[in-house]
Amino acid sequence: MRAWWKAAVVYQVYPRSFADSDGDGIGDLAGIAGRLDYLARLGVDVLWLSPVYPSPQDDAGYDISDYQDIDPTFGTLADFDALLAAVHERGMKLVLDLVVNHTSDEHPWFAQSRSSRSDPKRDWYWWRPRPNNWRSAFSGSAWELDEATGEHYLHLFSRKQPDLNWENPEVRAAIHAMMRWWLDRGVDGFRMDVVNFLSKDPALPDGSGAGAWTGAEHYVNGPRIHEFLHEMHREVFEGRAETLTVGEMPGVTVEEARRFTDPARGEVDMVFQFEHVQLDQGASKWDPRPLDLRELKASLGRWQAGLADTGWNSLYWNNHDQPRVVSRFGDDGEHRVRAAKLLGTILHLHRGTPYVYQGEELGMTNAPFAAIEDFRDIESLNHYAEAVAAGSAPEEVLAALRARGRDNARTPMQWDASEHAGFTTGTPWLAVDPNHVEINARAALADPDSVFHHYRRLIELRHTLPVVAHGDFTMLLAEHDRIYAFTRGHEGVELLVLGNFSGGTVTAEIPGWEGAELLLGNYAQRSEPAAGLELRPWEARVLRRLHR
Ligand code: NOJ
């Protein structure tokens, strides 16, 4: 039987920045509920909500202090139930963010754990008399001294995000019970935060090298990770139809991903991998460099080939951690609309499940942050403090934050041209991009040539053409530095997908496609027979031919 999610498209909502119903400047559940018709119009099948649980918000909700409730900023459990019912009424599903590599330091489990060395929950987290050399993803050591008991605890992210000890069976059982509680409530699955970090080498040896990911070889795809995920699958998902699980897995390889997503192994349905969003960086994410299109094709092509027979790909350009793709791999100036449509076309025609991040369907861009005071994200603020203290020029650090900072993704959703873009009647927690006067949902809905309607057509293609969801994939023109080209094939139907990643005109030399039917493009159709496969600036085309 074919899994339903192979023909589905997921839309990620970042609740803080989506829609604010009560004027406090922060998005909420009622705000999301008020915008469901917009999402239904786009045609997406699944909503994934970034965390809405009670949280001190040290890492924007990825620091959870209670797994079984809703943060008052976002609403109540009753608001959540109402949202879930409204999502289901529209034939969509809802997936929650599962953040169980770590909790907040304000979670009662950690409060107990830190209360004394002999507390029964001491072993639910990683306590050691001396730190090792592991580094936190948010700068500095991954260890924090707790004065009261004189030991250090591990935190791979902020010091307010202590790592749970998955070696302890009680921890695993508590998490499984919590997951079942949400599924029983009607939730349709989980996006699992850094889930391939759950298993650490219990000896916690020093890592080799230096820099941001020191220690990673001892916790990325660690010794018991497959066992833990299989156990979770068995304890939580077995016997439940129509769920979706996607594991966020920094550092995962194609070979590992095939194991994680092999249905016969019962672990997760698909994974988020990071290779393609690390191609435009040097030593670290704060060292941006231009993308080489050949590297992008080589990377995504390898993932397509690697998961062709076993396993399944997730497809994404954007999420709440990534800068906006039209600014990053496209053109957010003169050719913004065409570039946004091209990027959408290329992604959605790959084999795998596409994820659309809020505002991507409008071609939203990176934001014009002027000064460090304009940023909110702990990752950016910590990096700035550390780099400047180490002697980097503040302007250079700011330039990196502008290019790569996560706040680019988190500026409020642009609903209309009014003050604060229709996101809130109050003061937004992070400033709205001034370009909302031009780039907004109201304008996009009214314009049949908008990025929104292009995304709507892409989603419709996946729903209606089996070749899009189920066809095989062949990369073409691997060495071309401006054209992205591939074919898809399924039961006598073949598609050719072409994208010109440049502001000039280029011709694709691919014989046999002259005169093929144009299914979708981002230019008005030519009246003369398509002049070979000449592609205008940022042009994308999807062509179809049938074999009898
Ligand atoms: C990955 C999440 O996507 C990111 O936003 C978060 O900061 C880290 N995991 C830690 O939870």
Coordinates of C-alpha atoms in Angstrom, one line a residue, residues 12-17 26-27 48-65 71 73-74 97 99 102 104 138 157-158 160-161 191 193 320-321 357 376-379 381 406-407 409-410 429-430:
Q12 CA 5.0 24.7 8.5
V13 CA 3.4 27.3 10.7
Y14 CA 5.7 29.2 13.1
P15 CA 3.0 30.2 15.6
R16 CA 4.9 33.2 17.1
S17 CA 4.9 34.9 13.7
I26 CA 2.8 37.4 19.4
G27 CA 1.0 35.0 17.1
W48 CA 3.2 21.3 11.2
L49 CA 3.2 23.7 14.2
S50 CA 6.4 24.7 15.8
P51 CA 6.2 24.3 19.6
V52 CA 3.2 25.8 21.4
Y53 CA 3.8 24.2 24.8
P54 CA 4.5 26.1 28.0
S55 CA 8.0 27.5 27.7
P56 CA 10.2 30.2 29.1
Q57 CA 10.9 31.0 25.4
D58 CA 14.7 31.0 25.8
D59 CA 14.9 29.3 22.3
A60 CA 11.5 30.4 21.0
G61 CA 9.6 27.4 22.4
Y62 CA 12.2 24.7 21.7
D63 CA 12.7 24.8 25.5
I64 CA 9.6 23.1 26.9
S65 CA 8.6 23.2 30.5
D71 CA 1.7 28.2 26.6
T73 CA 0.8 33.2 25.1
F74 CA -0.6 30.9 22.4
D97 CA 6.9 19.5 17.1
V99 CA 11.4 18.3 21.3
H102 CA 16.2 18.3 25.8
S104 CA 13.6 23.5 29.5
F138 CA 24.6 28.2 20.6
F157 CA 21.8 23.9 22.9
S158 CA 21.3 26.8 25.4
K160 CA 18.3 26.5 29.6
Q161 CA 17.9 23.4 27.4
R191 CA 8.2 16.5 13.5
D193 CA 13.6 18.0 16.8
H320 CA 12.2 28.6 11.0
D321 CA 16.0 28.1 11.1
Y357 CA 7.4 27.3 5.3
R376 CA 15.9 38.4 18.8
D377 CA 17.3 34.9 18.2
I378 CA 19.5 33.5 20.9
E379 CA 21.7 31.8 18.3
L381 CA 22.8 37.1 19.9
R406 CA 17.3 32.6 11.8
D407 CA 15.3 35.8 12.4
A409 CA 12.6 33.3 8.7
R410 CA 10.8 34.6 11.8
W429 CA 7.7 40.9 18.9
L430 CA 10.0 41.1 15.8

